[in-house]
Amino acid sequence: MAEYTIRPAIPSDGAFLADMVVEAANWRAGATRPKPTVFADPVSRGYIAGWQRPADTGFVALDSDAEPIGAAWYRLFAADTPAHGFVAAGVPELIIGVQPIWRAQGVGRALMRSLTDAARAAGYARITLSVEHGNFAHALYRSEGFAVVGSRGGRDTMVRVLG
């Protein structure tokens, strides 16, 4: 297994987080959407716009050369500007992306665990995410305690109770 480390995300990580939104959007082999197409969607832009707001928390995974290879972060969204996994105001939405060469090596799981631990420590009772139907990461989310609470537009909304 390749070596990596995880550190808290900082304000200057915004550009890398944008890259990870694009990676997350391009999970399906052979269906690559370029960055301008991904960010033409206001919801995708909302995942990184103004990073790092006061309630934003995240983690970045680094390879052995200290180069970023993946990230997971959460944001709060308002009812009038919801993201794909919105369930209620005050429930943070998790966003995650890992470079393809690093997938299936435990990076995403380690990032999710760091983030859910941070959300719990911050006092959140639950955390949510959105995953497109057919995405292989669905199994990872279920194994980490997320359950489907709704489905619309080809996406499942999943929530994890942080008890």
PDB file of C-alpha atoms in Angstrom:
ATOM      1  CA  MET A   1       0.000   0.000   0.000  1.00  0.00           C
ATOM      2  CA  ALA A   2       1.307   3.437  -0.917  1.00  0.00           C
ATOM      3  CA  GLU A   3       2.082   5.888   1.855  1.00  0.00           C
ATOM      4  CA  TYR A   4       0.114   9.062   2.414  1.00  0.00           C
ATOM      5  CA  THR A   5      -0.594  11.488   5.220  1.00  0.00           C
ATOM      6  CA  ILE A   6      -3.605  13.617   6.052  1.00  0.00           C
ATOM      7  CA  ARG A   7      -3.558  17.208   7.255  1.00  0.00           C
ATOM      8  CA  PRO A   8      -6.263  19.815   7.904  1.00  0.00           C
ATOM      9  CA  ALA A   9      -7.292  21.858   4.874  1.00  0.00           C
ATOM     10  CA  ILE A  10      -6.248  25.515   4.857  1.00  0.00           C
ATOM     11  CA  PRO A  11      -7.488  28.583   2.946  1.00  0.00           C
ATOM     12  CA  SER A  12      -4.836  28.194   0.226  1.00  0.00           C
ATOM     13  CA  ASP A  13      -6.193  24.701  -0.608  1.00  0.00           C
ATOM     14  CA  GLY A  14      -9.150  26.182  -2.496  1.00  0.00           C
ATOM     15  CA  ALA A  15      -7.724  25.524  -5.978  1.00  0.00           C
ATOM     16  CA  PHE A  16      -6.973  21.900  -5.104  1.00  0.00           C
ATOM     17  CA  LEU A  17     -10.468  21.445  -3.651  1.00  0.00           C
ATOM     18  CA  ALA A  18     -11.845  22.728  -6.957  1.00  0.00           C
ATOM     19  CA  ASP A  19      -9.812  20.047  -8.720  1.00  0.00           C
ATOM     20  CA  MET A  20     -11.317  17.447  -6.385  1.00  0.00           C
ATOM     21  CA  VAL A  21     -14.854  18.616  -7.224  1.00  0.00           C
ATOM     22  CA  VAL A  22     -13.943  17.932 -10.857  1.00  0.00           C
ATOM     23  CA  GLU A  23     -12.528  14.481  -9.926  1.00  0.00           C
ATOM     24  CA  ALA A  24     -15.732  13.664  -8.048  1.00  0.00           C
ATOM     25  CA  ALA A  25     -17.830  14.760 -11.029  1.00  0.00           C
ATOM     26  CA  ASN A  26     -15.757  12.569 -13.339  1.00  0.00           C
ATOM     27  CA  TRP A  27     -16.091   9.271 -11.490  1.00  0.00           C
ATOM     28  CA  ARG A  28     -17.559   7.497 -14.534  1.00  0.00           C
ATOM     29  CA  ALA A  29     -14.890   6.064 -16.875  1.00  0.00           C
ATOM     30  CA  GLY A  30     -15.058   7.518 -20.363  1.00  0.00           C
ATOM     31  CA  ALA A  31     -17.353  10.410 -19.449  1.00  0.00           C
ATOM     32  CA  THR A  32     -14.926  13.195 -18.640  1.00  0.00           C
ATOM     33  CA  ARG A  33     -16.394  16.636 -18.046  1.00  0.00           C
ATOM     34  CA  PRO A  34     -13.864  19.493 -18.245  1.00  0.00           C
ATOM     35  CA  LYS A  35     -13.511  21.911 -15.337  1.00  0.00           C
ATOM     36  CA  PRO A  36     -15.474  24.753 -17.035  1.00  0.00           C
ATOM     37  CA  THR A  37     -18.393  22.378 -17.655  1.00  0.00           C
ATOM     38  CA  VAL A  38     -18.392  21.126 -14.052  1.00  0.00           C
ATOM     39  CA  PHE A  39     -18.310  24.669 -12.673  1.00  0.00           C
ATOM     40  CA  ALA A  40     -21.022  25.904 -15.024  1.00  0.00           C
ATOM     41  CA  ASP A  41     -23.285  24.196 -12.469  1.00  0.00           C
ATOM     42  CA  PRO A  42     -23.964  26.630  -9.594  1.00  0.00           C
ATOM     43  CA  VAL A  43     -24.132  23.737  -7.097  1.00  0.00           C
ATOM     44  CA  SER A  44     -20.632  22.586  -8.045  1.00  0.00           C
ATOM     45  CA  ARG A  45     -19.377  26.169  -7.690  1.00  0.00           C
ATOM     46  CA  GLY A  46     -21.041  26.337  -4.282  1.00  0.00           C
ATOM     47  CA  TYR A  47     -18.880  23.508  -2.977  1.00  0.00           C
ATOM     48  CA  ILE A  48     -15.782  25.719  -3.142  1.00  0.00           C
ATOM     49  CA  ALA A  49     -16.868  29.351  -3.566  1.00  0.00           C
ATOM     50  CA  GLY A  50     -15.273  31.475  -0.878  1.00  0.00           C
ATOM     51  CA  TRP A  51     -13.274  28.632   0.650  1.00  0.00           C
ATOM     52  CA  GLN A  52     -12.594  28.699   3.650  1.00  0.00           C
ATOM     53  CA  ARG A  53     -15.672  30.140   5.317  1.00  0.00           C
ATOM     54  CA  PRO A  54     -15.850  30.033   9.130  1.00  0.00           C
ATOM     55  CA  ALA A  55     -17.894  26.802   9.286  1.00  0.00           C
ATOM     56  CA  ASP A  56     -15.903  25.037   6.521  1.00  0.00           C
ATOM     57  CA  THR A  57     -13.755  22.128   7.677  1.00  0.00           C
ATOM     58  CA  GLY A  58     -11.692  19.777   5.584  1.00  0.00           C
ATOM     59  CA  PHE A  59      -8.709  17.503   5.200  1.00  0.00           C
ATOM     60  CA  VAL A  60      -6.194  16.963   2.419  1.00  0.00           C
ATOM     61  CA  ALA A  61      -4.327  13.722   1.765  1.00  0.00           C
ATOM     62  CA  LEU A  62      -0.699  14.058   0.652  1.00  0.00           C
ATOM     63  CA  ASP A  63       1.569  11.522  -1.022  1.00  0.00           C
ATOM     64  CA  SER A  64       5.116  10.792   0.194  1.00  0.00           C
ATOM     65  CA  ASP A  65       6.347  13.863  -1.729  1.00  0.00           C
ATOM     66  CA  ALA A  66       3.816  16.072   0.107  1.00  0.00           C
ATOM     67  CA  GLU A  67       1.759  16.514  -3.081  1.00  0.00           C
ATOM     68  CA  PRO A  68      -2.036  16.604  -2.599  1.00  0.00           C
ATOM     69  CA  ILE A  69      -3.842  13.485  -3.805  1.00  0.00           C
ATOM     70  CA  GLY A  70      -7.329  13.825  -2.335  1.00  0.00           C
ATOM     71  CA  ALA A  71      -9.541  15.932  -0.114  1.00  0.00           C
ATOM     72  CA  ALA A  72     -12.742  15.798   1.877  1.00  0.00           C
ATOM     73  CA  TRP A  73     -14.483  18.789   3.372  1.00  0.00           C
ATOM     74  CA  TYR A  74     -17.858  19.900   4.574  1.00  0.00           C
ATOM     75  CA  ARG A  75     -19.896  23.048   4.200  1.00  0.00           C
ATOM     76  CA  LEU A  76     -23.196  24.302   5.481  1.00  0.00           C
ATOM     77  CA  PHE A  77     -25.813  25.309   2.930  1.00  0.00           C
ATOM     78  CA  ALA A  78     -28.959  27.360   3.369  1.00  0.00           C
ATOM     79  CA  ALA A  79     -32.416  26.158   2.371  1.00  0.00           C
ATOM     80  CA  ASP A  80     -32.594  28.845  -0.333  1.00  0.00           C
ATOM     81  CA  THR A  81     -29.248  27.739  -1.877  1.00  0.00           C
ATOM     82  CA  PRO A  82     -29.131  23.991  -1.244  1.00  0.00           C
ATOM     83  CA  ALA A  83     -26.477  21.650  -2.599  1.00  0.00           C
ATOM     84  CA  HIS A  84     -27.170  18.168  -3.983  1.00  0.00           C
ATOM     85  CA  GLY A  85     -27.146  16.449  -0.578  1.00  0.00           C
ATOM     86  CA  PHE A  86     -29.060  19.117   1.348  1.00  0.00           C
ATOM     87  CA  VAL A  87     -31.325  17.739   4.078  1.00  0.00           C
ATOM     88  CA  ALA A  88     -31.655  20.708   6.460  1.00  0.00           C
ATOM     89  CA  ALA A  89     -29.986  23.940   7.475  1.00  0.00           C
ATOM     90  CA  GLY A  90     -27.306  23.209  10.039  1.00  0.00           C
ATOM     91  CA  VAL A  91     -26.437  19.774   8.630  1.00  0.00           C
ATOM     92  CA  PRO A  92     -23.042  19.903   6.907  1.00  0.00           C
ATOM     93  CA  GLU A  93     -22.619  18.350   3.466  1.00  0.00           C
ATOM     94  CA  LEU A  94     -19.516  16.290   2.827  1.00  0.00           C
ATOM     95  CA  ILE A  95     -17.671  16.670  -0.472  1.00  0.00           C
ATOM     96  CA  ILE A  96     -14.873  14.256  -1.384  1.00  0.00           C
ATOM     97  CA  GLY A  97     -12.525  13.722  -4.296  1.00  0.00           C
ATOM     98  CA  VAL A  98      -9.492  11.494  -4.777  1.00  0.00           C
ATOM     99  CA  GLN A  99      -7.193  11.375  -7.775  1.00  0.00           C
ATOM    100  CA  PRO A 100      -7.947   8.237  -9.832  1.00  0.00           C
ATOM    101  CA  ILE A 101      -4.543   6.616  -9.301  1.00  0.00           C
ATOM    102  CA  TRP A 102      -5.081   6.812  -5.526  1.00  0.00           C
ATOM    103  CA  ARG A 103      -8.591   5.355  -5.455  1.00  0.00           C
ATOM    104  CA  ALA A 104      -9.219   1.976  -3.776  1.00  0.00           C
ATOM    105  CA  GLN A 105      -6.151   2.446  -1.562  1.00  0.00           C
ATOM    106  CA  GLY A 106      -7.878   3.666   1.595  1.00  0.00           C
ATOM    107  CA  VAL A 107      -7.369   7.388   0.956  1.00  0.00           C
ATOM    108  CA  GLY A 108     -11.065   8.220   0.642  1.00  0.00           C
ATOM    109  CA  ARG A 109     -11.970   6.183   3.718  1.00  0.00           C
ATOM    110  CA  ALA A 110      -9.230   7.857   5.794  1.00  0.00           C
ATOM    111  CA  LEU A 111     -10.359  11.311   4.633  1.00  0.00           C
ATOM    112  CA  MET A 112     -14.003  10.525   5.446  1.00  0.00           C
ATOM    113  CA  ARG A 113     -13.118   9.267   8.911  1.00  0.00           C
ATOM    114  CA  SER A 114     -11.049  12.379   9.652  1.00  0.00           C
ATOM    115  CA  LEU A 115     -13.908  14.572   8.483  1.00  0.00           C
ATOM    116  CA  THR A 116     -16.691  12.757  10.321  1.00  0.00           C
ATOM    117  CA  ASP A 117     -14.581  12.794  13.510  1.00  0.00           C
ATOM    118  CA  ALA A 118     -14.131  16.563  13.089  1.00  0.00           C
ATOM    119  CA  ALA A 119     -17.874  17.062  12.485  1.00  0.00           C
ATOM    120  CA  ARG A 120     -18.684  15.082  15.620  1.00  0.00           C
ATOM    121  CA  ALA A 121     -16.139  17.097  17.635  1.00  0.00           C
ATOM    122  CA  ALA A 122     -17.714  20.305  16.292  1.00  0.00           C
ATOM    123  CA  GLY A 123     -21.059  19.199  17.725  1.00  0.00           C
ATOM    124  CA  TYR A 124     -22.893  18.152  14.575  1.00  0.00           C
ATOM    125  CA  ALA A 125     -25.398  15.328  15.060  1.00  0.00           C
ATOM    126  CA  ARG A 126     -25.278  14.173  11.435  1.00  0.00           C
ATOM    127  CA  ILE A 127     -23.573  14.769   8.113  1.00  0.00           C
ATOM    128  CA  THR A 128     -24.892  14.333   4.595  1.00  0.00           C
ATOM    129  CA  LEU A 129     -23.589  13.720   1.085  1.00  0.00           C
ATOM    130  CA  SER A 130     -24.857  13.146  -2.423  1.00  0.00           C
ATOM    131  CA  VAL A 131     -23.784  10.354  -4.751  1.00  0.00           C
ATOM    132  CA  GLU A 132     -24.820   9.680  -8.320  1.00  0.00           C
ATOM    133  CA  HIS A 133     -26.528   6.374  -9.064  1.00  0.00           C
ATOM    134  CA  GLY A 134     -23.974   3.788 -10.159  1.00  0.00           C
ATOM    135  CA  ASN A 135     -21.013   5.464  -8.483  1.00  0.00           C
ATOM    136  CA  PHE A 136     -18.676   2.830  -7.018  1.00  0.00           C
ATOM    137  CA  ALA A 137     -18.158   5.060  -3.944  1.00  0.00           C
ATOM    138  CA  HIS A 138     -21.723   4.236  -2.858  1.00  0.00           C
ATOM    139  CA  ALA A 139     -20.421   1.044  -1.212  1.00  0.00           C
ATOM    140  CA  LEU A 140     -17.744   3.022   0.672  1.00  0.00           C
ATOM    141  CA  TYR A 141     -20.341   5.441   2.015  1.00  0.00           C
ATOM    142  CA  ARG A 142     -22.602   2.618   3.198  1.00  0.00           C
ATOM    143  CA  SER A 143     -19.668   0.881   4.885  1.00  0.00           C
ATOM    144  CA  GLU A 144     -18.922   4.124   6.744  1.00  0.00           C
ATOM    145  CA  GLY A 145     -22.444   4.310   8.174  1.00  0.00           C
ATOM    146  CA  PHE A 146     -24.240   6.467   5.604  1.00  0.00           C
ATOM    147  CA  ALA A 147     -27.811   5.512   4.683  1.00  0.00           C
ATOM    148  CA  VAL A 148     -29.917   6.644   1.743  1.00  0.00           C
ATOM    149  CA  VAL A 149     -32.632   9.055   2.860  1.00  0.00           C
ATOM    150  CA  GLY A 150     -33.793  10.269  -0.547  1.00  0.00           C
ATOM    151  CA  SER A 151     -33.261  10.034  -4.265  1.00  0.00           C
ATOM    152  CA  ARG A 152     -33.826  12.564  -7.043  1.00  0.00           C
ATOM    153  CA  GLY A 153     -32.292  13.489 -10.365  1.00  0.00           C
ATOM    154  CA  GLY A 154     -30.134  10.362 -10.583  1.00  0.00           C
ATOM    155  CA  ARG A 155     -28.594  10.979  -7.145  1.00  0.00           C
ATOM    156  CA  ASP A 156     -29.011   9.508  -3.708  1.00  0.00           C
ATOM    157  CA  THR A 157     -28.851  11.712  -0.637  1.00  0.00           C
ATOM    158  CA  MET A 158     -27.140   9.844   2.175  1.00  0.00           C
ATOM    159  CA  VAL A 159     -26.918  10.762   5.862  1.00  0.00           C
ATOM    160  CA  ARG A 160     -24.732   9.490   8.671  1.00  0.00           C
ATOM    161  CA  VAL A 161     -25.714   9.965  12.289  1.00  0.00           C
ATOM    162  CA  LEU A 162     -22.632  11.007  14.253  1.00  0.00           C
ATOM    163  CA  GLY A 163     -23.760   9.773  17.693  1.00  0.00           C
TER     164      GLY A 163
END
